[in-house]
mmCIF file of N, CA, C and O and ligand atoms in Angstrom:
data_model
loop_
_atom_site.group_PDB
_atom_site.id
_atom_site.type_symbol
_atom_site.label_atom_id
_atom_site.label_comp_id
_atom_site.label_asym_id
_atom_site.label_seq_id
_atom_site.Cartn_x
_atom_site.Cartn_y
_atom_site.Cartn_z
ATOM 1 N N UNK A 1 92.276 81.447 153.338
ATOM 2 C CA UNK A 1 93.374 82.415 153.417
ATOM 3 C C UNK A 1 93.755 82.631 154.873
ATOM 4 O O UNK A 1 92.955 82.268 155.735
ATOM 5 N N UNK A 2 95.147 83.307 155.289
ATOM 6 C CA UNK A 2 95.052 83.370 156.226
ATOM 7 C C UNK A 2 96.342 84.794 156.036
ATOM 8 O O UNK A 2 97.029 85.231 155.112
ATOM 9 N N UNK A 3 96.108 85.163 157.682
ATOM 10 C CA UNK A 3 96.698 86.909 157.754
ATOM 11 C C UNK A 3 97.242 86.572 159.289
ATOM 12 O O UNK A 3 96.772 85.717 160.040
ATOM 13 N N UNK A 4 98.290 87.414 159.544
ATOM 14 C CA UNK A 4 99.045 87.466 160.713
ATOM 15 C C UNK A 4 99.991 88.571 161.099
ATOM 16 O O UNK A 4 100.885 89.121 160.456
ATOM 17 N N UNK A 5 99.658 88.701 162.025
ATOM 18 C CA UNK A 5 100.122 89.842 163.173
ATOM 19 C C UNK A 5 100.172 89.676 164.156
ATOM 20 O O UNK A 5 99.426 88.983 164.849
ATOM 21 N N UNK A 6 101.862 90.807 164.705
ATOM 22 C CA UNK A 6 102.276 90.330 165.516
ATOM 23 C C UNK A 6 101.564 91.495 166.669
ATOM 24 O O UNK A 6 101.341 92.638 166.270
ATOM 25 N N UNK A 7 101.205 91.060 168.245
ATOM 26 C CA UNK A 7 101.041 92.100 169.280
ATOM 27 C C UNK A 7 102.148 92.573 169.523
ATOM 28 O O UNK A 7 102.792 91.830 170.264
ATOM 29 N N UNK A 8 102.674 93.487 169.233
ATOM 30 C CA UNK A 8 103.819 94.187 169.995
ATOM 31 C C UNK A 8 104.211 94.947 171.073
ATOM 32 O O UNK A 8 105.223 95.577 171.379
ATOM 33 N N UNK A 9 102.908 94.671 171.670
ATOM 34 C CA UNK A 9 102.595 95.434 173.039
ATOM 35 C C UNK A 9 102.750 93.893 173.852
ATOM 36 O O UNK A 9 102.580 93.962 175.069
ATOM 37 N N UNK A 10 103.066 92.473 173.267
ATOM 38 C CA UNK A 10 103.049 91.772 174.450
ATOM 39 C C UNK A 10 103.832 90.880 174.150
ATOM 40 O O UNK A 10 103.727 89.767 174.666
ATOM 41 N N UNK A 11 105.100 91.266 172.956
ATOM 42 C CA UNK A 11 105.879 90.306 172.321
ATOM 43 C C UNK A 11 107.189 90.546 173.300
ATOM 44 O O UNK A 11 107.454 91.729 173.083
ATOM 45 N N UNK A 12 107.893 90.188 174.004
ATOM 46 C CA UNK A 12 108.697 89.951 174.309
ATOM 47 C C UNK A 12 110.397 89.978 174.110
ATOM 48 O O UNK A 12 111.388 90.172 174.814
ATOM 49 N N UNK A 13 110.083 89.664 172.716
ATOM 50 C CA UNK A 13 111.448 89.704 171.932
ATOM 51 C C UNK A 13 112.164 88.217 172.175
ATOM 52 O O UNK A 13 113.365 88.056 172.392
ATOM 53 N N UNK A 14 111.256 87.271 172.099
ATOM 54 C CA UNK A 14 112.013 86.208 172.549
ATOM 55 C C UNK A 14 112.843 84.899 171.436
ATOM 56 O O UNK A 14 113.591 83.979 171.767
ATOM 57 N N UNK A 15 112.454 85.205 170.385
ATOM 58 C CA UNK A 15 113.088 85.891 169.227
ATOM 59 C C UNK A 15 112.620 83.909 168.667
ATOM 60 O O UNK A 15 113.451 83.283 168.010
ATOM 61 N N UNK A 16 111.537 83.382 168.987
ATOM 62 C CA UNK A 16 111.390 82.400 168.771
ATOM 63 C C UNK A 16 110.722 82.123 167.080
ATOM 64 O O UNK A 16 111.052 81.217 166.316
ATOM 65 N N UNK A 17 109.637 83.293 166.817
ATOM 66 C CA UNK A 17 109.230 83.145 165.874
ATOM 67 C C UNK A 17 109.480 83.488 164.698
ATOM 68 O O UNK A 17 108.714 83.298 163.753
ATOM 69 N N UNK A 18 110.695 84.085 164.627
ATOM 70 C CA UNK A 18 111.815 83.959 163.099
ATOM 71 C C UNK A 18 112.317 83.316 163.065
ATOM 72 O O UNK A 18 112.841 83.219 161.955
ATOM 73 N N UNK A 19 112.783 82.096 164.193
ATOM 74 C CA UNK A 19 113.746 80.716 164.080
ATOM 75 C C UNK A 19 112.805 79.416 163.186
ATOM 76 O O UNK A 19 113.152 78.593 162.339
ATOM 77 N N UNK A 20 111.363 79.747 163.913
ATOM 78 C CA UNK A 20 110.336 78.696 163.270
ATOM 79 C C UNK A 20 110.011 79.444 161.499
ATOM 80 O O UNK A 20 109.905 78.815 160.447
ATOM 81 N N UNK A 21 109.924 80.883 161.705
ATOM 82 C CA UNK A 21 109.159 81.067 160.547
ATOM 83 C C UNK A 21 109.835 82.459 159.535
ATOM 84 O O UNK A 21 109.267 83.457 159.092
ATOM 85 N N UNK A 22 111.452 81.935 159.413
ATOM 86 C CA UNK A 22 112.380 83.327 158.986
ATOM 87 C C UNK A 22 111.080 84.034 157.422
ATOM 88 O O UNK A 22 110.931 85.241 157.231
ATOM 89 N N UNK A 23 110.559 83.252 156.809
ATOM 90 C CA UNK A 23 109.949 84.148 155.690
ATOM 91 C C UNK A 23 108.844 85.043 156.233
ATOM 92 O O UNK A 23 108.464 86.076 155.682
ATOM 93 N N UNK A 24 108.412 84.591 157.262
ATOM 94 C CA UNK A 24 107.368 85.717 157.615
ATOM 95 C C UNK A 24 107.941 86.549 158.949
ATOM 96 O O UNK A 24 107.768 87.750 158.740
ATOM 97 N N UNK A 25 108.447 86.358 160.004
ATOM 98 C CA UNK A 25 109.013 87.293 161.010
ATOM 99 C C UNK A 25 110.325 87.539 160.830
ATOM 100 O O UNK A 25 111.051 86.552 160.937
ATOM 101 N N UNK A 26 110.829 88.553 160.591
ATOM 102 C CA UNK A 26 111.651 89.471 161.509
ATOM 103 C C UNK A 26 111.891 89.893 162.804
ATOM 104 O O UNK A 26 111.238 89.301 163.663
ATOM 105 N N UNK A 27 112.775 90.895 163.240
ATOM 106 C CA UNK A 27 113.052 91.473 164.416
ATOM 107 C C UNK A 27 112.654 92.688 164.039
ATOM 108 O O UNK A 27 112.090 92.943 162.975
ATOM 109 N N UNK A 28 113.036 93.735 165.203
ATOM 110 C CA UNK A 28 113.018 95.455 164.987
ATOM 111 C C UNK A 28 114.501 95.618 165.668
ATOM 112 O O UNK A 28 114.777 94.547 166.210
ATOM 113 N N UNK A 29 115.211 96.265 165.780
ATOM 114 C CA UNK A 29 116.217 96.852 166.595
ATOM 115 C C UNK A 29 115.862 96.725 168.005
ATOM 116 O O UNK A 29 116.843 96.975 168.705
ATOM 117 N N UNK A 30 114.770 96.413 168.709
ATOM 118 C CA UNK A 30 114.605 95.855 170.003
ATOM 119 C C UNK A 30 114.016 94.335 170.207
ATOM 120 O O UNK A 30 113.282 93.793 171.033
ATOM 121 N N UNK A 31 114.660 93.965 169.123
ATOM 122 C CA UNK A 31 114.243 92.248 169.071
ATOM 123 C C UNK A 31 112.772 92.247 168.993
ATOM 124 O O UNK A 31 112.332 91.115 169.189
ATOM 125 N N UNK A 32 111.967 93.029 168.799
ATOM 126 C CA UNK A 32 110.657 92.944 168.712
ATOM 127 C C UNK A 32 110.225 92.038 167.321
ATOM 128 O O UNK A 32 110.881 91.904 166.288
ATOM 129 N N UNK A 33 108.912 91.476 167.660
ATOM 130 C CA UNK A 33 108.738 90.661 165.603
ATOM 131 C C UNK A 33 108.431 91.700 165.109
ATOM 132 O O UNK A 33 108.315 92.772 165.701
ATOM 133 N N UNK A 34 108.240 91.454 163.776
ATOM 134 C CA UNK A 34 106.899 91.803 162.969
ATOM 135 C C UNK A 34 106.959 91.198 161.808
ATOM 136 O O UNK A 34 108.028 90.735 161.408
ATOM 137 N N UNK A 35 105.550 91.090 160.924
ATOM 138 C CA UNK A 35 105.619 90.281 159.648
ATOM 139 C C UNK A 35 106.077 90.625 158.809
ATOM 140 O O UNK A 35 105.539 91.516 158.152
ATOM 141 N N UNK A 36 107.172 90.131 158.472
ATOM 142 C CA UNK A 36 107.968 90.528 157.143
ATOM 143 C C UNK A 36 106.889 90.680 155.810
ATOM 144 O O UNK A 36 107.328 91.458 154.963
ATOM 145 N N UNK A 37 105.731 90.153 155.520
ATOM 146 C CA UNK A 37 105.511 90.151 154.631
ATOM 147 C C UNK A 37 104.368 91.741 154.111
ATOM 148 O O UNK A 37 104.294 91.962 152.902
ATOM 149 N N UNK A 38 103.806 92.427 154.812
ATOM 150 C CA UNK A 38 103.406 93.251 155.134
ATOM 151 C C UNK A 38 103.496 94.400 156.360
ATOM 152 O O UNK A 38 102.635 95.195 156.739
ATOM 153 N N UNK A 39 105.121 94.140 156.917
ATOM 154 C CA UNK A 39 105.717 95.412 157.569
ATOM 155 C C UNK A 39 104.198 95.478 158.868
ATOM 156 O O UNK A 39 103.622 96.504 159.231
ATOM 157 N N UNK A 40 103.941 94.262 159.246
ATOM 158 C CA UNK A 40 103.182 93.959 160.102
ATOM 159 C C UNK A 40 101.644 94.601 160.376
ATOM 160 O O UNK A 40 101.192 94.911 161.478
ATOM 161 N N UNK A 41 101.084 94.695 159.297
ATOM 162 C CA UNK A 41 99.943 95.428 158.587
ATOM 163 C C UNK A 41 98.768 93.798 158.737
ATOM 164 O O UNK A 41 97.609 94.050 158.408
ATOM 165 N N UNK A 42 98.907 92.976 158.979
ATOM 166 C CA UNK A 42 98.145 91.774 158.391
ATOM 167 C C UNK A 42 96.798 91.881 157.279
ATOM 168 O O UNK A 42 95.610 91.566 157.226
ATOM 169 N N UNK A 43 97.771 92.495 156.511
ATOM 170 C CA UNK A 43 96.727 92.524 155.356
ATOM 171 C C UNK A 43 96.948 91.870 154.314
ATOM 172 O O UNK A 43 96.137 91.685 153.407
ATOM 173 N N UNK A 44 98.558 91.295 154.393
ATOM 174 C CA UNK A 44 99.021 90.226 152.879
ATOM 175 C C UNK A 44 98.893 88.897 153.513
ATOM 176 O O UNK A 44 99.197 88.650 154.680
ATOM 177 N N UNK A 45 98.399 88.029 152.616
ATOM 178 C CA UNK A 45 98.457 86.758 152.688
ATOM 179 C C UNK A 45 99.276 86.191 153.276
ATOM 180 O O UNK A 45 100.316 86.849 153.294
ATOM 181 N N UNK A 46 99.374 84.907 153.989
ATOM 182 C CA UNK A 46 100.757 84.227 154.080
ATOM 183 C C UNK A 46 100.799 83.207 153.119
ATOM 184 O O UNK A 46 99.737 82.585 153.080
ATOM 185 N N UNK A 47 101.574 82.850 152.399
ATOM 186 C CA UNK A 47 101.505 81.754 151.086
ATOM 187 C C UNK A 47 101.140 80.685 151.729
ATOM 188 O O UNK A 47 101.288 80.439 152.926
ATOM 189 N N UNK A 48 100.477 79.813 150.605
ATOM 190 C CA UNK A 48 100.096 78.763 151.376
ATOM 191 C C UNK A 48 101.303 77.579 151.910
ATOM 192 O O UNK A 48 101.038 76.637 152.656
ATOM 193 N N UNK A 49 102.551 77.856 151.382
ATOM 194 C CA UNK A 49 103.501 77.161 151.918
ATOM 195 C C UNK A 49 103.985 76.915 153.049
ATOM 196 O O UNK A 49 104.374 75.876 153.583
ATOM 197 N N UNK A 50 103.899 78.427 153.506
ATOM 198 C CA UNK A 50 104.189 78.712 155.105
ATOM 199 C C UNK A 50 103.447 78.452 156.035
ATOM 200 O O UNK A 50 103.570 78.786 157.214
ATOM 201 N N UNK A 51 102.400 77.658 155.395
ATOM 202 C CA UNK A 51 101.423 77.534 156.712
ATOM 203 C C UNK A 51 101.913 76.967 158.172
ATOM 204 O O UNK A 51 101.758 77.424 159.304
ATOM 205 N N UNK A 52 102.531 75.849 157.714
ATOM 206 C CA UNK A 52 103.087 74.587 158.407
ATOM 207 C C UNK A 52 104.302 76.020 159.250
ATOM 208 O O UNK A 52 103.873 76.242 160.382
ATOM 209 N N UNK A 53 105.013 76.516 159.071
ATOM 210 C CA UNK A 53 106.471 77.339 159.435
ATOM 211 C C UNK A 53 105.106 78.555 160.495
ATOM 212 O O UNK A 53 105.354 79.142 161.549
ATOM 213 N N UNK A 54 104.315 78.563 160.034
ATOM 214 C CA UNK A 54 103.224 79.676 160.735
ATOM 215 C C UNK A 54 102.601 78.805 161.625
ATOM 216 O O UNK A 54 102.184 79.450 162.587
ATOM 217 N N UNK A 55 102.416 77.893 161.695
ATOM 218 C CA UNK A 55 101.641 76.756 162.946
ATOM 219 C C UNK A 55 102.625 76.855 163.826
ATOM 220 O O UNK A 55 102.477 77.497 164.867
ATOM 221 N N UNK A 56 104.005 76.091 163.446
ATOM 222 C CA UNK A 56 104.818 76.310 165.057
ATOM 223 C C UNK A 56 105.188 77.250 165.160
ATOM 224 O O UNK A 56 105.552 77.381 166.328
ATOM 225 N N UNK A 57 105.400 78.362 164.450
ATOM 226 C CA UNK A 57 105.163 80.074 165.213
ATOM 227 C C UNK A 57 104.589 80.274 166.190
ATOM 228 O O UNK A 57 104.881 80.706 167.305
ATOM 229 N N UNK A 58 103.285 79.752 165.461
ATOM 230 C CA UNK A 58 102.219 80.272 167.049
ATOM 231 C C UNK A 58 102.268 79.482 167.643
ATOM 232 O O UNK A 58 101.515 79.711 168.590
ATOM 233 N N UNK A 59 102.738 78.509 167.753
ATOM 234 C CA UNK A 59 102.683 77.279 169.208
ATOM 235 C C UNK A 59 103.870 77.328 170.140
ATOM 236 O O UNK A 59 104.038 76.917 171.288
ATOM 237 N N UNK A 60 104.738 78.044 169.166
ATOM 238 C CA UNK A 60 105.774 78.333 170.030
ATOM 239 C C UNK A 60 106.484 79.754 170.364
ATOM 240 O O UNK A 60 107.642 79.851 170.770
ATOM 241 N N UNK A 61 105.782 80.621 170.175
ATOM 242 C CA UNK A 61 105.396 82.262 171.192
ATOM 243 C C UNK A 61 105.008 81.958 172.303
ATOM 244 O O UNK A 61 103.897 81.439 172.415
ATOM 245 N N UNK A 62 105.638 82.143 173.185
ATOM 246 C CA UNK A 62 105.232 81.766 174.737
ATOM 247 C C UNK A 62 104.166 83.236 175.239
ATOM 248 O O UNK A 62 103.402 83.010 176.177
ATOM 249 N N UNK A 63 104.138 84.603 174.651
ATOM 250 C CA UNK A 63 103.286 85.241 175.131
ATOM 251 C C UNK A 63 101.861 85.079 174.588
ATOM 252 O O UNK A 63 100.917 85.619 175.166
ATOM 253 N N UNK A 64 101.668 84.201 173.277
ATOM 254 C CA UNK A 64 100.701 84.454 172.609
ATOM 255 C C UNK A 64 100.095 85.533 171.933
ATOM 256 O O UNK A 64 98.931 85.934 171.924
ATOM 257 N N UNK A 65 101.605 86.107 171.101
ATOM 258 C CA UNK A 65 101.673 87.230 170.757
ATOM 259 C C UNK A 65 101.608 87.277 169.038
ATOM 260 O O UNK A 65 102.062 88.208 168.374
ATOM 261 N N UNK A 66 100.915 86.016 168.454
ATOM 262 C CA UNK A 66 101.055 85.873 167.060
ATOM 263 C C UNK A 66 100.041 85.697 166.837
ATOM 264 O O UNK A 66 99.660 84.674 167.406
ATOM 265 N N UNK A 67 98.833 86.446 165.918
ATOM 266 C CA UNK A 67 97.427 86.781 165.901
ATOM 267 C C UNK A 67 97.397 85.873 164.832
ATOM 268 O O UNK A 67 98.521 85.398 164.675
ATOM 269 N N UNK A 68 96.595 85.444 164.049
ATOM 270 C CA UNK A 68 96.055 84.488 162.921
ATOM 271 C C UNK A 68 94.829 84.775 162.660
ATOM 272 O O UNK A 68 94.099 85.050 163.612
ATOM 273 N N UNK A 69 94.275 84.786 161.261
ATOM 274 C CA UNK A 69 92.761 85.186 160.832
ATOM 275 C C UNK A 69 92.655 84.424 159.392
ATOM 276 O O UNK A 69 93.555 84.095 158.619
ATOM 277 N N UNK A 70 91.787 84.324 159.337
ATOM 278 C CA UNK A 70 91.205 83.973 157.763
ATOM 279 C C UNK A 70 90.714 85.622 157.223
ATOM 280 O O UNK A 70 90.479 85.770 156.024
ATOM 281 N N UNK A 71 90.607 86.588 157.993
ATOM 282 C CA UNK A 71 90.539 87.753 157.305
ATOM 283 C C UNK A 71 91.758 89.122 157.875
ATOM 284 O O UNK A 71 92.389 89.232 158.927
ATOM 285 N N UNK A 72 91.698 89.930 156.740
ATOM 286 C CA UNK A 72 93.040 90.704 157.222
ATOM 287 C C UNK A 72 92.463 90.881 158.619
ATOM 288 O O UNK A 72 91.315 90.665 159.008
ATOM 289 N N UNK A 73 93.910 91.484 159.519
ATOM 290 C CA UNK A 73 93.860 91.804 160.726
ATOM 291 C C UNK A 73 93.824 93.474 160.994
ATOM 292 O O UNK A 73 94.719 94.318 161.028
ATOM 293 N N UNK A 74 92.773 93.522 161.117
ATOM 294 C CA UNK A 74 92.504 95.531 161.602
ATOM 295 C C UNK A 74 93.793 95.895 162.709
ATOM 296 O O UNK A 74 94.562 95.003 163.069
ATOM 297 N N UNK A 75 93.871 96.744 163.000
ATOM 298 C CA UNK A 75 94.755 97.815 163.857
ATOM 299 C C UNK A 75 94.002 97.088 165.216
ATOM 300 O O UNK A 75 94.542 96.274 165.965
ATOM 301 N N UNK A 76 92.859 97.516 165.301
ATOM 302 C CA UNK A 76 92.214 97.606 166.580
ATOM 303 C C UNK A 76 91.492 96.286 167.367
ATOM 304 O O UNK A 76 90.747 96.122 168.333
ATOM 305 N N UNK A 77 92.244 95.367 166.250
ATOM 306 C CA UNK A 77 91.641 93.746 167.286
ATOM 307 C C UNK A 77 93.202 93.631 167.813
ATOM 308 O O UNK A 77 93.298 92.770 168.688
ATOM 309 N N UNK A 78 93.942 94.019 167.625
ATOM 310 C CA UNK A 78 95.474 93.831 168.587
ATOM 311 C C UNK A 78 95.958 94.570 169.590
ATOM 312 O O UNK A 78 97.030 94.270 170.116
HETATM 313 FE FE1 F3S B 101 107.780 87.896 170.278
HETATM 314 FE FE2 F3S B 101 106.473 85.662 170.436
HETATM 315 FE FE3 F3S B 101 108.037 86.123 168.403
HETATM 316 S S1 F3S B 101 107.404 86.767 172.106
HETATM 317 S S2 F3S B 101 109.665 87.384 169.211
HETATM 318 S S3 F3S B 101 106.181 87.218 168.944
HETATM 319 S S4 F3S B 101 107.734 84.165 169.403
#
């Protein structure tokens, strides 16, 4: 399984990772991400479809601002 969240304390807004991965990121009104699929909670799955659309996400966030886990993502590891 895998879970994802965005840092929003170091995202940029560079608005790369809804171009690679529109089913899982969004914007906020300050171009900020977050995961569409859990309102950026990383506690829902990402389907296993998206994996591939979630790989160049994170390879292509230039802050390294797209967390990844095989278990949900707590508040306090971001
Ligand atoms: Fe922010 Fe990285 Fe996406 S800077 S907009 S999380 S690609």
């Amino acid at each position: 399984a895998k879970y994802t969240r965005i840092n929003q304390e170091t995202c940029i807004a560079c608005g790369s990772c809804g171009a690679c991965a529109p089913e899982i990121f969004d914007y906020n009104d300050e171009g900020i991400a977050f995961v569409l699929l859990d309102d950026n909670q990383g506690i829902e799955e990402v389907p296993e479809d998206l994996y591939d659309d979630l790989e160049d996400a994170v390879s292509g966030c230039p802050t390294d601002s797209i967390k990844v886990s095989s278990q949900p993502i707590e508040l306090q590891e971001i």
